[in-house]
PDB file of C-alpha atoms in Angstrom:
ATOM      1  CA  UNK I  22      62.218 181.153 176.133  1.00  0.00           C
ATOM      2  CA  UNK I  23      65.594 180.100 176.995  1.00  0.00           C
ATOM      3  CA  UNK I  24      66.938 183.144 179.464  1.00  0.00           C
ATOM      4  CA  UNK I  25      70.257 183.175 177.808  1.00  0.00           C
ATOM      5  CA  UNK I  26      68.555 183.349 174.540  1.00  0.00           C
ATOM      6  CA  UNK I  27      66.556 186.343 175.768  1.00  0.00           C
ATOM      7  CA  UNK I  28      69.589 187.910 177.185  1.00  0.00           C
ATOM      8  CA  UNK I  29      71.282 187.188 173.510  1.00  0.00           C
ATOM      9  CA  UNK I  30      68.715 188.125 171.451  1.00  0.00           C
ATOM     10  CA  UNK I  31      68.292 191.640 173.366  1.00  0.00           C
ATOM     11  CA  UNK I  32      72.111 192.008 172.913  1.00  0.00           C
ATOM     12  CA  UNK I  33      72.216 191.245 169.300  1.00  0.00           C
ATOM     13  CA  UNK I  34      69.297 193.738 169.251  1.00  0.00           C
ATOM     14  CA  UNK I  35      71.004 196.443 170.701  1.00  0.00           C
ATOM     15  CA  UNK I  36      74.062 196.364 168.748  1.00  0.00           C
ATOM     16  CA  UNK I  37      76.637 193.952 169.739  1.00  0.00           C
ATOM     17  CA  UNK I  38      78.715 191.519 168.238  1.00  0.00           C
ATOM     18  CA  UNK I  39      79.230 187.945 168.661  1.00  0.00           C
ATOM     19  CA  UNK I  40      82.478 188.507 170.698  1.00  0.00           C
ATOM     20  CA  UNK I  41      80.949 191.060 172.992  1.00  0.00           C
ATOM     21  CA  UNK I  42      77.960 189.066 173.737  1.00  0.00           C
ATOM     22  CA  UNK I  43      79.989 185.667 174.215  1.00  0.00           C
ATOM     23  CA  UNK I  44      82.134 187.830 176.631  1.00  0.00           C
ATOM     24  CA  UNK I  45      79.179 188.776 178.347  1.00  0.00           C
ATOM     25  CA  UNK I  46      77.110 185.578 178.421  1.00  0.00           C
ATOM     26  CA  UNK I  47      79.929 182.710 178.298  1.00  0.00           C
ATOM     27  CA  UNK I  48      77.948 181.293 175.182  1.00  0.00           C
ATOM     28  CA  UNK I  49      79.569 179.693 172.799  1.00  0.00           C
ATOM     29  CA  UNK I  50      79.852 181.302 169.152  1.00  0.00           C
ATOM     30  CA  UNK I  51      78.370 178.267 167.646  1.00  0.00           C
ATOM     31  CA  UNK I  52      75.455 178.683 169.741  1.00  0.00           C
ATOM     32  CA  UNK I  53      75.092 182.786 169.192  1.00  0.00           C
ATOM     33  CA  UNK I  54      75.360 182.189 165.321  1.00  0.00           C
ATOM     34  CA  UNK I  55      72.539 179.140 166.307  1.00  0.00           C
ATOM     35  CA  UNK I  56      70.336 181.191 167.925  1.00  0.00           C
ATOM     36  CA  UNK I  57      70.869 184.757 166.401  1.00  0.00           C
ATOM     37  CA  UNK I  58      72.065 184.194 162.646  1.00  0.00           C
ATOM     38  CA  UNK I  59      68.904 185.750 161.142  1.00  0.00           C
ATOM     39  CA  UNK I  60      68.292 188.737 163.246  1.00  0.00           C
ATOM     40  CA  UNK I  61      69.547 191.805 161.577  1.00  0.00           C
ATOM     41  CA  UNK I  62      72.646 193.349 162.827  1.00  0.00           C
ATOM     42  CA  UNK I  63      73.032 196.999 162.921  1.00  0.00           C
ATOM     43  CA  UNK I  64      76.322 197.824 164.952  1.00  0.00           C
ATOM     44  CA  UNK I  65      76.160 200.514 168.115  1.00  0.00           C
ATOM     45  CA  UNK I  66      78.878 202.938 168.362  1.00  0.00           C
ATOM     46  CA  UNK I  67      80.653 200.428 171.037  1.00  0.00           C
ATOM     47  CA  UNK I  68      81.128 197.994 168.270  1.00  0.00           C
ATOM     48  CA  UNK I  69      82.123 200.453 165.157  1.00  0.00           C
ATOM     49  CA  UNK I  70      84.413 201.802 167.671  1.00  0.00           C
ATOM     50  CA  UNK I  71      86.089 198.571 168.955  1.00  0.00           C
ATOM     51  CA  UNK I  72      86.235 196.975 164.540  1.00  0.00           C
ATOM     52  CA  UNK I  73      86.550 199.945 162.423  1.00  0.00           C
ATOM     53  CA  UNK I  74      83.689 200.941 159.949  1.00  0.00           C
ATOM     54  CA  UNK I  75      85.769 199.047 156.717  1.00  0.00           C
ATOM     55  CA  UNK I  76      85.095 195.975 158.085  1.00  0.00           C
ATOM     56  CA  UNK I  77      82.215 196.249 159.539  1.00  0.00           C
ATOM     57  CA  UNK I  78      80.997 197.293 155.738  1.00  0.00           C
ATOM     58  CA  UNK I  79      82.021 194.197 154.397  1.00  0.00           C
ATOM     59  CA  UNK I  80      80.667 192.400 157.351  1.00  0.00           C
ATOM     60  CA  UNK I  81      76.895 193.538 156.741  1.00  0.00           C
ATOM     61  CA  UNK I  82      77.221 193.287 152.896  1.00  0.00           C
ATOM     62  CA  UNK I  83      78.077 189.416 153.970  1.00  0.00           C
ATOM     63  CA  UNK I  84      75.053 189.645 156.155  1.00  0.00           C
ATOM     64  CA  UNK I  85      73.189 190.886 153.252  1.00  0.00           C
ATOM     65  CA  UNK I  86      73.362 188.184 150.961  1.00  0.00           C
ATOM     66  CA  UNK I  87      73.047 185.403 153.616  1.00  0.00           C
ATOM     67  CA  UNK I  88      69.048 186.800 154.516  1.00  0.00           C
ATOM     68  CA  UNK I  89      68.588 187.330 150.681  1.00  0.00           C
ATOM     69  CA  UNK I  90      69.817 183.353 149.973  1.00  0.00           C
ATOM     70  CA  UNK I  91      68.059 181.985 153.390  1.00  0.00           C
ATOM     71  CA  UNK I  92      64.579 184.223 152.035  1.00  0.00           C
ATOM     72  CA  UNK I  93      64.763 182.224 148.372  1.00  0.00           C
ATOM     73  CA  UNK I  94      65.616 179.220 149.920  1.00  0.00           C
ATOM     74  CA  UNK I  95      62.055 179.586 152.549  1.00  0.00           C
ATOM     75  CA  UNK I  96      60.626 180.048 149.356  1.00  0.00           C
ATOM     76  CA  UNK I  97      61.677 177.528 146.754  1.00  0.00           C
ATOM     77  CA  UNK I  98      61.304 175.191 150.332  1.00  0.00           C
ATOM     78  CA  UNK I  99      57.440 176.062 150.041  1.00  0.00           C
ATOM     79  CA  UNK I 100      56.805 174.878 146.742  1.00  0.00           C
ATOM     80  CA  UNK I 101      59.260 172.116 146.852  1.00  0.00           C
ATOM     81  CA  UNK I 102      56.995 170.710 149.906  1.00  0.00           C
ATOM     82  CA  UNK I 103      53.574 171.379 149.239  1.00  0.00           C
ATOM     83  CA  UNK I 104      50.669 170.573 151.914  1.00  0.00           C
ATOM     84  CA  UNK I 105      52.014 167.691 154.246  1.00  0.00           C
ATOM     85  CA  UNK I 106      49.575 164.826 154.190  1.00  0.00           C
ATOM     86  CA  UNK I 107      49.016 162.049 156.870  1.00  0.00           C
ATOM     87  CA  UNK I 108      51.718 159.791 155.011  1.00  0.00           C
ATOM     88  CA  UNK I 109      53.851 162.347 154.787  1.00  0.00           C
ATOM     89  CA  UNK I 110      53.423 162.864 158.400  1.00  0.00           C
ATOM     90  CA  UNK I 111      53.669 158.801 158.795  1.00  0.00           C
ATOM     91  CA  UNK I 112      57.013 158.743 157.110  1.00  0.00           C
ATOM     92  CA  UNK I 113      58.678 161.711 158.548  1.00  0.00           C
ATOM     93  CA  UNK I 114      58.228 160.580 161.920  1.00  0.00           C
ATOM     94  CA  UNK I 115      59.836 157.342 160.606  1.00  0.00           C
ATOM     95  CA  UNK I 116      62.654 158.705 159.883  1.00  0.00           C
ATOM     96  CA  UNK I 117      62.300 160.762 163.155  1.00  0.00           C
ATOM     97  CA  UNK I 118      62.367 157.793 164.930  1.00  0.00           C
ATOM     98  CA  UNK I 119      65.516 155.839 162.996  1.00  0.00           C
ATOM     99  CA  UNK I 120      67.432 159.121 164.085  1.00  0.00           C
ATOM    100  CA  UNK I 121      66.182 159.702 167.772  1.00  0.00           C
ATOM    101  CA  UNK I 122      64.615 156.888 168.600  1.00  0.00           C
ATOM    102  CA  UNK I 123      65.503 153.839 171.080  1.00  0.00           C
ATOM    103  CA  UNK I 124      66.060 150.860 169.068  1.00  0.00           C
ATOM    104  CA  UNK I 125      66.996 148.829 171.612  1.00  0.00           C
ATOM    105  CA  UNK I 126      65.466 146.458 174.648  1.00  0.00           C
ATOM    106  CA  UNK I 127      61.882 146.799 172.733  1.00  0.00           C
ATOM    107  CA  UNK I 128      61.562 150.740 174.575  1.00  0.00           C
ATOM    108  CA  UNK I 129      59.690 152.905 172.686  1.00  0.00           C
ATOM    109  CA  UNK I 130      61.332 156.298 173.582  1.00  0.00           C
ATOM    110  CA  UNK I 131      62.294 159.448 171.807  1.00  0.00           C
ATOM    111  CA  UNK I 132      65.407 161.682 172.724  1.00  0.00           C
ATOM    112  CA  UNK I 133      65.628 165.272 171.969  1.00  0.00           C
ATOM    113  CA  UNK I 134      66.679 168.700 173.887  1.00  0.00           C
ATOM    114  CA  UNK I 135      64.732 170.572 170.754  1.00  0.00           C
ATOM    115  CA  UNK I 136      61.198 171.464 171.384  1.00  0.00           C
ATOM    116  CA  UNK I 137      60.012 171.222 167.974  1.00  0.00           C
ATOM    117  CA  UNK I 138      61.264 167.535 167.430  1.00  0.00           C
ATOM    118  CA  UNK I 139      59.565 166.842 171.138  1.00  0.00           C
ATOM    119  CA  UNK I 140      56.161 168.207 169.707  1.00  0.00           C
ATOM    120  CA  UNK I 141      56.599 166.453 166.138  1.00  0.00           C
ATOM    121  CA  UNK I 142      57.371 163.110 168.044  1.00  0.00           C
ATOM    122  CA  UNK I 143      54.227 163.847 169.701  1.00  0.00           C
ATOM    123  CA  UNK I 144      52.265 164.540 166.970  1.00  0.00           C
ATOM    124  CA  UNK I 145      53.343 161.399 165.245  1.00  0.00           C
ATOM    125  CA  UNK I 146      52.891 159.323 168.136  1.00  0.00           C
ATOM    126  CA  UNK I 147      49.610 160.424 168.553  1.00  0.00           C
ATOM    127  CA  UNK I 148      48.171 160.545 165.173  1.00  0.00           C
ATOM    128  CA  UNK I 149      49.974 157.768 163.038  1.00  0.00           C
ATOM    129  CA  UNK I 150      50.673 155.113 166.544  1.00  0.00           C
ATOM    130  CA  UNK I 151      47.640 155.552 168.538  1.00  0.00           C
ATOM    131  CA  UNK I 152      49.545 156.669 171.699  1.00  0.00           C
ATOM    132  CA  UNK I 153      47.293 158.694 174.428  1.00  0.00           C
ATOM    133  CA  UNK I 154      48.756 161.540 176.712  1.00  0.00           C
ATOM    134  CA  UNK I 155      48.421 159.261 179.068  1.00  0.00           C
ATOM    135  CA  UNK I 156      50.975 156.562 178.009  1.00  0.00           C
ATOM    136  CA  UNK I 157      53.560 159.275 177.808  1.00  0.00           C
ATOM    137  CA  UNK I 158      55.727 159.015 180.631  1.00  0.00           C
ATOM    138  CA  UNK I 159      58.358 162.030 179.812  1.00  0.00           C
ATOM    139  CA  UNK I 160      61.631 162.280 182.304  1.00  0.00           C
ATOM    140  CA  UNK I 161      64.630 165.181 181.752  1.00  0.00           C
ATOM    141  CA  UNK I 162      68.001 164.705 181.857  1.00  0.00           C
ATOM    142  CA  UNK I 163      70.005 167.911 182.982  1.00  0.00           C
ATOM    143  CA  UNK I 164      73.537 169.360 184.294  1.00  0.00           C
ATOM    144  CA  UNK I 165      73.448 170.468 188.131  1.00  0.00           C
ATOM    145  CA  UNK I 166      73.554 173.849 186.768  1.00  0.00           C
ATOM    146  CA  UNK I 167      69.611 173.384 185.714  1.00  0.00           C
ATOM    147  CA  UNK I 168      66.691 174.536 187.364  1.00  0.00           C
ATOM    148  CA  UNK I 169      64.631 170.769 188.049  1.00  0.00           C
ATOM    149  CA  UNK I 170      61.179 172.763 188.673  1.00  0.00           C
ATOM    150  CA  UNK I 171      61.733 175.233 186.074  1.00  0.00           C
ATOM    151  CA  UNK I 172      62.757 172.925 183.493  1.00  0.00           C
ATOM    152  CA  UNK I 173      59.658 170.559 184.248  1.00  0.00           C
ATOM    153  CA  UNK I 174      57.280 173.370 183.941  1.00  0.00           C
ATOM    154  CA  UNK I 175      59.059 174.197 180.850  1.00  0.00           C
ATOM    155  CA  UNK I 176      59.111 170.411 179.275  1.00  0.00           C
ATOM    156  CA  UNK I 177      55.420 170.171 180.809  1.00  0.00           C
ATOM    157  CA  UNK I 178      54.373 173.484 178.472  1.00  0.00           C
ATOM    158  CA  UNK I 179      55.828 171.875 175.620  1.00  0.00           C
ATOM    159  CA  UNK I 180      54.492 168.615 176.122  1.00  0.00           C
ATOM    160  CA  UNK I 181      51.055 169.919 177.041  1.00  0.00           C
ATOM    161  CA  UNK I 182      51.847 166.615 179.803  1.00  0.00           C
ATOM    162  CA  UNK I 183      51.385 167.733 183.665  1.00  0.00           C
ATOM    163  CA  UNK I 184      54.267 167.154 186.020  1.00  0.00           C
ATOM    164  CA  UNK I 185      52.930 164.666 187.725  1.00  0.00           C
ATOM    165  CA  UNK I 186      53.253 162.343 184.807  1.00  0.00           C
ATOM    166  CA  UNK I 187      56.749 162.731 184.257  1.00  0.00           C
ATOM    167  CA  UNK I 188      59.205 160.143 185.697  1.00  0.00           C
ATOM    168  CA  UNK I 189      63.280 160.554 188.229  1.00  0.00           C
ATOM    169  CA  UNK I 190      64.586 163.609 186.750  1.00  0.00           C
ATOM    170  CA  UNK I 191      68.297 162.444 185.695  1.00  0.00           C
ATOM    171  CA  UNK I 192      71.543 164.706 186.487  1.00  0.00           C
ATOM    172  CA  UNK I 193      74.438 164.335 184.453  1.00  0.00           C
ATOM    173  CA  UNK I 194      76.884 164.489 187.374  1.00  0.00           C
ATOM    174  CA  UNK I 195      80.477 163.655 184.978  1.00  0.00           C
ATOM    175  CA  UNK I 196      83.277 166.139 185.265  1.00  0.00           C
ATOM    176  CA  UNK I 197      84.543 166.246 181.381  1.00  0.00           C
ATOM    177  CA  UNK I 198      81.242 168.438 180.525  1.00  0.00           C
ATOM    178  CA  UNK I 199      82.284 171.878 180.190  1.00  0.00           C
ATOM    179  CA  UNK I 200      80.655 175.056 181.209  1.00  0.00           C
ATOM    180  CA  UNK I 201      79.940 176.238 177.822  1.00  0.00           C
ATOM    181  CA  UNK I 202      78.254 172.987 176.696  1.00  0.00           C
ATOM    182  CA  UNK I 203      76.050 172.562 179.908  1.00  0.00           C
ATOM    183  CA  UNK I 204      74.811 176.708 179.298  1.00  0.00           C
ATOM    184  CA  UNK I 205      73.741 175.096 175.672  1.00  0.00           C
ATOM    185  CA  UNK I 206      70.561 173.280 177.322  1.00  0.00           C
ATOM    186  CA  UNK I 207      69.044 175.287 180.051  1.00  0.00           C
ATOM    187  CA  UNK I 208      66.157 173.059 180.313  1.00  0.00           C
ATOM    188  CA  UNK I 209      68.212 169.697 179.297  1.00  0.00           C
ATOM    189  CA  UNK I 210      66.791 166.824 177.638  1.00  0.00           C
ATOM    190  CA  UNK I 211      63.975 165.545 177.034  1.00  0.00           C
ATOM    191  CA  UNK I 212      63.516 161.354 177.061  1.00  0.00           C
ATOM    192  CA  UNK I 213      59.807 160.833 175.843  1.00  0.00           C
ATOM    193  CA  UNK I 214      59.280 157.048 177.617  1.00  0.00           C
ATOM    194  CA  UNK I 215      55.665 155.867 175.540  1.00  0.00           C
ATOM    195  CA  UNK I 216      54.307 153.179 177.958  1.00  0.00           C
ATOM    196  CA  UNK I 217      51.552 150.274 177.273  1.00  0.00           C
ATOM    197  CA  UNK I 218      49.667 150.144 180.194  1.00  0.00           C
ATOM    198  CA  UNK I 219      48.723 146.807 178.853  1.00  0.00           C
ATOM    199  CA  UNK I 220      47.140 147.857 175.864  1.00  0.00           C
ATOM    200  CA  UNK I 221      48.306 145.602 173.314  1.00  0.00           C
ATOM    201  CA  UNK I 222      49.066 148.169 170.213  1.00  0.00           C
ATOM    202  CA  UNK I 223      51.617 149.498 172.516  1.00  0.00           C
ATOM    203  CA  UNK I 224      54.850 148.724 174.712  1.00  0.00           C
ATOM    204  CA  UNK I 225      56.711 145.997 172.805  1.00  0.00           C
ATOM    205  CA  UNK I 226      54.699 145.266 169.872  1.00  0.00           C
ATOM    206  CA  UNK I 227      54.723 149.264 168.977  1.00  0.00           C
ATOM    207  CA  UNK I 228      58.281 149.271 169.238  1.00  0.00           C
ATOM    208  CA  UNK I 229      58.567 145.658 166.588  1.00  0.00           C
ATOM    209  CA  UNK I 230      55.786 147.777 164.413  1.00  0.00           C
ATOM    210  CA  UNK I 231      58.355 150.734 164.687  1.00  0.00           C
ATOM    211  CA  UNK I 232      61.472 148.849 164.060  1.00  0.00           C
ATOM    212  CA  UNK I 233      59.558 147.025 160.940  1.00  0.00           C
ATOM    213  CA  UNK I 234      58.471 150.462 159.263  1.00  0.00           C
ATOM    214  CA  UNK I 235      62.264 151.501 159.606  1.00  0.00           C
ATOM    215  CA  UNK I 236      63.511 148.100 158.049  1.00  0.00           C
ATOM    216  CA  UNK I 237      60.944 148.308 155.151  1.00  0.00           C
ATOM    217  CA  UNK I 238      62.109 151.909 154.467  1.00  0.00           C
ATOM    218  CA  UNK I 239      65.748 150.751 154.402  1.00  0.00           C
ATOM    219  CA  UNK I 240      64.833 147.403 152.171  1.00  0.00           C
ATOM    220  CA  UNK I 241      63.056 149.608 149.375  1.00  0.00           C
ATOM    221  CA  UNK I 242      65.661 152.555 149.245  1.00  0.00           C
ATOM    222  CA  UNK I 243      67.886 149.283 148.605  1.00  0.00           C
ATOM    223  CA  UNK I 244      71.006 151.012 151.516  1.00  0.00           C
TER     224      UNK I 244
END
């Protein structure tokens, strides 16, 4: 897990409010609210001190009916979806694809700092486009506040890929990133190359398959 995550999570678990723990972590609020909206809060004495018990009331009644709406919503989402089959699996990597994908120079390639979308892409790649582990060639772009070897062990967990597939690790060296926005990605991004190695399914004529699937999609949903 993400150590500022941890750090958040144990935080949020303890008491604290956003403001204390972005005080004490330099994370954003955006990011807190990202990665601790559906943990129970139950302020410490630090906190009812520091905003007064009124508000703090209101506060968790507000907290209240967000779990009770995100709860139905889990459930209405479970009927509403059903058992995924291998098209839907086909088609929601499609549209995977049209929103991370590289559509450009005939690369097949995937772009995502969210593990979940990394192992999805994987899944689809695998299972609907015939890819093998080995034709992934995975590289990570960070900040030169990352970790390189910790964030390729991490990628390489994820990826279930060993390290000594994956290609240059990039570092975004430009001075206009702030602080707060490099702490967002502690492992950076992931770039998830899929290379041929002159089998012919692959490399440029997966990418025109790829591109085609997208197009057809667009042509019948008549954009």
């Amino acid at each position: 897990m993400n150590p500022l995550r941890e750090k958040a999570l144990k935080l949020r678990s303890a008491g604290y409010s956003y403001n204390m723990i972005k005080q004490r972590l330099g994370v954003s609020k955006s990011t807190l609210s990202n990665w601790l909206s559906r943990i129970p809060f139950v302020p410490n004495r630090e906190v009812i001190a520091r905003v007064g018990r009124a508000k703090l009331k209101s506060a968790l009644f507000k907290q209240r009916l967000k779990f009770e709406s995100i709860e139905k919503a889990k459930q209405i989402a479970k009927k509403d979806v059903g058992l995924l089959s291998k098209r839907d699996l086909f088609i929601l990597g499609i549209g995977l694809y049209l929103g991370e994908g590289e559509k450009t120079y005939e690369n097949v390639r995937i772009v995502n700092s969210d593990p979940k979308i990394i192992q999805l892409a994987i899944k689809w790649f695998y299972n609907v486009c015939g890819v093998e582990k080995e034709n992934f060639r995975p590289s990570i772009h960070l900040y030169p506040d990352n970790d390189i070897r910790t964030s390729l062990k991490f990628w390489s967990g994820i990826t279930k890929i060993p390290i000594s597939q994956f290609g240059k690790t990039m570092i975004d060296q430009r001075k206009n990133k702030s602080a707060l926005k490099r702490r967002k990605l502690p492992y950076g991004t992931l770039h998830l190359h899929v290379m041929s190695k002159w089998l012919p399914h692959l490399g440029v004529n997966l990418h025109r398959k790829i591109q085609a699937w997208i197009e057809e999609c667009i042509t019948q949903i008549k954009i």
